[in-house]
Amino acid sequence: MRIIASLAVCKLHQDQSKFHLLAIALLLLTTTNLVSINFAVAAAGSIFGSSAQLSFWEGFFVEWASDHVSFLDGGATVQLKLDSSSGSGFASNKSYMYGFLSMDLKLVPGDSAGTVTSFYLASSHSGPHEELDFEFLGNTMGKPIVLQTNVFANGTGGREQRLQLWFDPVADFHTYSIIWNSEQILFYVDSTLIRVYPKKVGILYPNIGPMAVYCTLYDGSDWATNGGKTEVDWSNAPFVASYKNFYIDACEWSSSSSGGGGGGSTIKTSSNLNPLKENPIPFCGLDQKHLWWDGPNYRKLDAAALFQLDTVRSSFMIYDYCSDVKRYPNTPVECM
């Protein structure tokens, strides 16, 4: 009931009774997936030990403006601050090639127009840029924060999708997760699947090399709110976004060889329970199928997952590059 109540207070639809029904339907639709992904995380915890959930100091470092980064609850919660002098950010100590990456965010309260809070993966190699984005676009008081996801592959982006969340992302923490495997990329909000980016013939897919995790809070006045028409009101600064519960179950990329010929890169699972031999192909090793995030449920969606995804898209999506004929007169291949 608490979940349904929190959904109902979000003013995404003028017709509150209609929104209530959508929220309840979505809650029912996510039940199967909720069990699935929570079981997967629990299983990962039992298989991978304590390496699945990381403290900030185990997995990350302050990359930008350390005087704008604070730690609460003994370092369990990280707060990023934005004011007129600087934004701030942190990044993972290591890079990863496929896996499950997740954390909880509580977004900037109040008038957050022009601000951008992010959690994303980005290239940590010298090749063409690749990126998987959660970007939260601030808004004026009383208007909903917009979630934008994007995918960059082989140096090409422009694959934005935007949706309005079915809860208030400022009132409490919510979980945002990415599953990235050799067949598709899945974006989750809490346990709800909101986006799929597939690997298909003729589609650019992010698999050139490893990516690191980045989290930032910065001034996006030139684009984030109303297409850049509404800028940050610095009288409301400082703006603060909070992060906690860092989960990484992924294939860890090491830049040094572990022996066995040559000086190439090696891959190992974050658990270190099954050290993998050097592999010139950037995968998790030949036995990656044992990793839960690369199992059948996450390599190909079943009918229930597709129905859930369609429900989210039809109810909450406000922009899809696939439908933007001005930008893309010819429908992108991955949208077909």
Short mmCIF file of N, CA, C and O in Angstrom, two decimals, residues 52-102:
data_model
loop_
_atom_site.label_atom_id
_atom_site.label_comp_id
_atom_site.label_asym_id
_atom_site.label_seq_id
_atom_site.Cartn_x
_atom_site.Cartn_y
_atom_site.Cartn_z
N ALA A 52 29.65 -8.26 -4.21
CA ALA A 52 28.52 -7.79 -4.99
C ALA A 52 28.13 -6.37 -4.59
O ALA A 52 27.94 -5.52 -5.44
N GLN A 53 28.00 -6.13 -3.27
CA GLN A 53 27.69 -4.78 -2.82
C GLN A 53 28.96 -4.14 -2.28
O GLN A 53 29.64 -4.70 -1.43
N LEU A 54 29.28 -2.96 -2.80
CA LEU A 54 30.53 -2.29 -2.47
C LEU A 54 30.26 -1.07 -1.60
O LEU A 54 29.26 -0.37 -1.78
N SER A 55 31.16 -0.81 -0.68
CA SER A 55 31.15 0.50 -0.04
C SER A 55 31.74 1.49 -1.04
O SER A 55 32.39 1.11 -2.02
N PHE A 56 31.50 2.77 -0.80
CA PHE A 56 32.05 3.77 -1.72
C PHE A 56 33.56 3.62 -1.84
O PHE A 56 34.12 3.64 -2.94
N TRP A 57 34.23 3.45 -0.72
CA TRP A 57 35.70 3.45 -0.74
C TRP A 57 36.25 2.19 -1.38
O TRP A 57 37.38 2.20 -1.88
N GLU A 58 35.50 1.11 -1.38
CA GLU A 58 35.93 -0.11 -2.06
C GLU A 58 35.84 0.01 -3.57
O GLU A 58 36.68 -0.53 -4.29
N GLY A 59 34.81 0.71 -4.05
CA GLY A 59 34.55 0.67 -5.48
C GLY A 59 34.73 1.96 -6.23
O GLY A 59 34.78 1.95 -7.48
N PHE A 60 34.88 3.10 -5.52
CA PHE A 60 34.80 4.39 -6.21
C PHE A 60 35.82 5.38 -5.65
O PHE A 60 36.42 5.16 -4.60
N PHE A 61 35.97 6.48 -6.35
CA PHE A 61 36.80 7.58 -5.87
C PHE A 61 36.16 8.90 -6.32
O PHE A 61 35.39 8.93 -7.29
N VAL A 62 36.46 9.97 -5.62
CA VAL A 62 35.95 11.29 -5.99
C VAL A 62 36.76 11.77 -7.18
O VAL A 62 37.97 11.97 -7.09
N GLU A 63 36.08 11.96 -8.29
CA GLU A 63 36.77 12.33 -9.52
C GLU A 63 36.81 13.84 -9.73
O GLU A 63 37.70 14.37 -10.41
N TRP A 64 35.87 14.55 -9.14
CA TRP A 64 35.67 15.94 -9.50
C TRP A 64 35.13 16.71 -8.30
O TRP A 64 34.15 16.33 -7.70
N ALA A 65 35.84 17.79 -7.93
CA ALA A 65 35.40 18.74 -6.91
C ALA A 65 35.15 18.06 -5.56
O ALA A 65 34.02 17.98 -5.09
N SER A 66 36.23 17.60 -4.94
CA SER A 66 36.10 16.90 -3.66
C SER A 66 35.46 17.76 -2.58
O SER A 66 34.84 17.23 -1.65
N ASP A 67 35.59 19.09 -2.68
CA ASP A 67 34.97 19.96 -1.69
C ASP A 67 33.47 20.09 -1.87
O ASP A 67 32.78 20.71 -1.06
N HIS A 68 32.94 19.47 -2.96
CA HIS A 68 31.50 19.46 -3.20
C HIS A 68 30.91 18.05 -3.02
O HIS A 68 29.79 17.78 -3.46
N VAL A 69 31.67 17.16 -2.38
CA VAL A 69 31.23 15.79 -2.13
C VAL A 69 31.23 15.54 -0.63
O VAL A 69 32.22 15.79 0.05
N SER A 70 30.09 15.02 -0.12
CA SER A 70 29.97 14.74 1.31
C SER A 70 29.61 13.29 1.53
O SER A 70 29.03 12.63 0.65
N PHE A 71 29.93 12.78 2.72
CA PHE A 71 29.66 11.39 3.06
C PHE A 71 28.86 11.34 4.36
O PHE A 71 29.22 11.97 5.36
N LEU A 72 27.75 10.59 4.33
CA LEU A 72 26.88 10.43 5.49
C LEU A 72 26.84 8.97 5.91
O LEU A 72 27.21 8.07 5.14
N ASP A 73 26.37 8.74 7.12
CA ASP A 73 26.18 7.37 7.63
C ASP A 73 27.45 6.54 7.51
O ASP A 73 27.44 5.40 7.03
N GLY A 74 28.56 7.14 7.92
CA GLY A 74 29.82 6.41 7.87
C GLY A 74 30.31 6.13 6.48
O GLY A 74 31.09 5.19 6.28
N GLY A 75 29.88 6.92 5.52
CA GLY A 75 30.31 6.73 4.14
C GLY A 75 29.36 5.89 3.32
O GLY A 75 29.61 5.65 2.14
N ALA A 76 28.23 5.45 3.92
CA ALA A 76 27.28 4.63 3.17
C ALA A 76 26.53 5.44 2.12
O ALA A 76 26.11 4.91 1.10
N THR A 77 26.34 6.73 2.39
CA THR A 77 25.63 7.61 1.48
C THR A 77 26.57 8.72 1.00
O THR A 77 27.28 9.32 1.80
N VAL A 78 26.56 8.96 -0.30
CA VAL A 78 27.38 10.01 -0.90
C VAL A 78 26.46 11.11 -1.41
O VAL A 78 25.46 10.84 -2.07
N GLN A 79 26.81 12.35 -1.09
CA GLN A 79 26.04 13.49 -1.59
C GLN A 79 26.91 14.33 -2.53
O GLN A 79 28.03 14.70 -2.16
N LEU A 80 26.38 14.60 -3.70
CA LEU A 80 27.03 15.50 -4.65
C LEU A 80 26.35 16.86 -4.57
O LEU A 80 25.13 16.95 -4.46
N LYS A 81 27.16 17.90 -4.66
CA LYS A 81 26.64 19.26 -4.55
C LYS A 81 26.96 20.05 -5.81
O LYS A 81 28.03 19.90 -6.41
N LEU A 82 26.02 20.89 -6.21
CA LEU A 82 26.19 21.81 -7.32
C LEU A 82 25.89 23.23 -6.84
O LEU A 82 24.84 23.47 -6.24
N ASP A 83 26.82 24.16 -7.08
CA ASP A 83 26.55 25.57 -6.86
C ASP A 83 27.15 26.36 -8.01
O ASP A 83 27.62 25.77 -8.99
N SER A 84 27.14 27.66 -7.92
CA SER A 84 27.59 28.48 -9.04
C SER A 84 29.08 28.33 -9.33
O SER A 84 29.55 28.70 -10.41
N SER A 85 29.83 27.77 -8.38
CA SER A 85 31.27 27.61 -8.58
C SER A 85 31.63 26.28 -9.23
O SER A 85 32.63 26.19 -9.94
N SER A 86 30.83 25.24 -9.01
CA SER A 86 31.20 23.91 -9.53
C SER A 86 30.10 22.89 -9.32
O SER A 86 29.27 23.03 -8.41
N GLY A 87 30.12 21.87 -10.15
CA GLY A 87 29.37 20.65 -9.90
C GLY A 87 30.30 19.67 -9.20
O GLY A 87 31.31 20.06 -8.62
N SER A 88 29.99 18.37 -9.28
CA SER A 88 30.83 17.38 -8.63
C SER A 88 30.55 16.00 -9.21
O SER A 88 29.55 15.79 -9.91
N GLY A 89 31.43 15.05 -8.91
CA GLY A 89 31.23 13.70 -9.43
C GLY A 89 32.18 12.69 -8.85
O GLY A 89 33.22 13.04 -8.27
N PHE A 90 31.82 11.42 -8.99
CA PHE A 90 32.70 10.32 -8.60
C PHE A 90 32.66 9.25 -9.66
O PHE A 90 31.79 9.24 -10.54
N ALA A 91 33.61 8.33 -9.61
CA ALA A 91 33.74 7.29 -10.63
C ALA A 91 34.24 6.00 -10.00
O ALA A 91 34.77 6.00 -8.88
N SER A 92 34.05 4.90 -10.72
CA SER A 92 34.50 3.60 -10.23
C SER A 92 36.01 3.46 -10.35
O SER A 92 36.63 4.01 -11.28
N ASN A 93 36.61 2.73 -9.43
CA ASN A 93 38.04 2.47 -9.48
C ASN A 93 38.41 1.57 -10.65
O ASN A 93 39.53 1.65 -11.18
N LYS A 94 37.46 0.73 -11.06
CA LYS A 94 37.75 -0.27 -12.08
C LYS A 94 36.80 -0.13 -13.26
O LYS A 94 35.78 0.57 -13.19
N SER A 95 37.14 -0.78 -14.34
CA SER A 95 36.30 -0.82 -15.54
C SER A 95 35.73 -2.21 -15.70
O SER A 95 36.30 -3.20 -15.21
N TYR A 96 34.63 -2.31 -16.45
CA TYR A 96 33.91 -3.57 -16.57
C TYR A 96 33.47 -3.80 -18.00
O TYR A 96 33.20 -2.86 -18.76
N MET A 97 33.40 -5.07 -18.34
CA MET A 97 32.94 -5.47 -19.67
C MET A 97 31.82 -6.46 -19.48
O MET A 97 32.05 -7.66 -19.28
N TYR A 98 30.59 -5.96 -19.48
CA TYR A 98 29.35 -6.71 -19.24
C TYR A 98 29.12 -6.94 -17.76
O TYR A 98 30.04 -7.14 -16.98
N GLY A 99 27.83 -6.91 -17.39
CA GLY A 99 27.48 -7.18 -16.01
C GLY A 99 26.24 -6.44 -15.54
O GLY A 99 25.48 -5.90 -16.34
N PHE A 100 26.05 -6.45 -14.23
CA PHE A 100 24.94 -5.79 -13.55
C PHE A 100 25.53 -4.67 -12.69
O PHE A 100 26.40 -4.91 -11.85
N LEU A 101 25.05 -3.44 -12.92
CA LEU A 101 25.55 -2.28 -12.18
C LEU A 101 24.35 -1.49 -11.69
O LEU A 101 23.45 -1.17 -12.48
N SER A 102 24.35 -1.16 -10.41
CA SER A 102 23.13 -0.62 -9.80
C SER A 102 23.47 0.26 -8.62
O SER A 102 24.47 0.04 -7.93
#
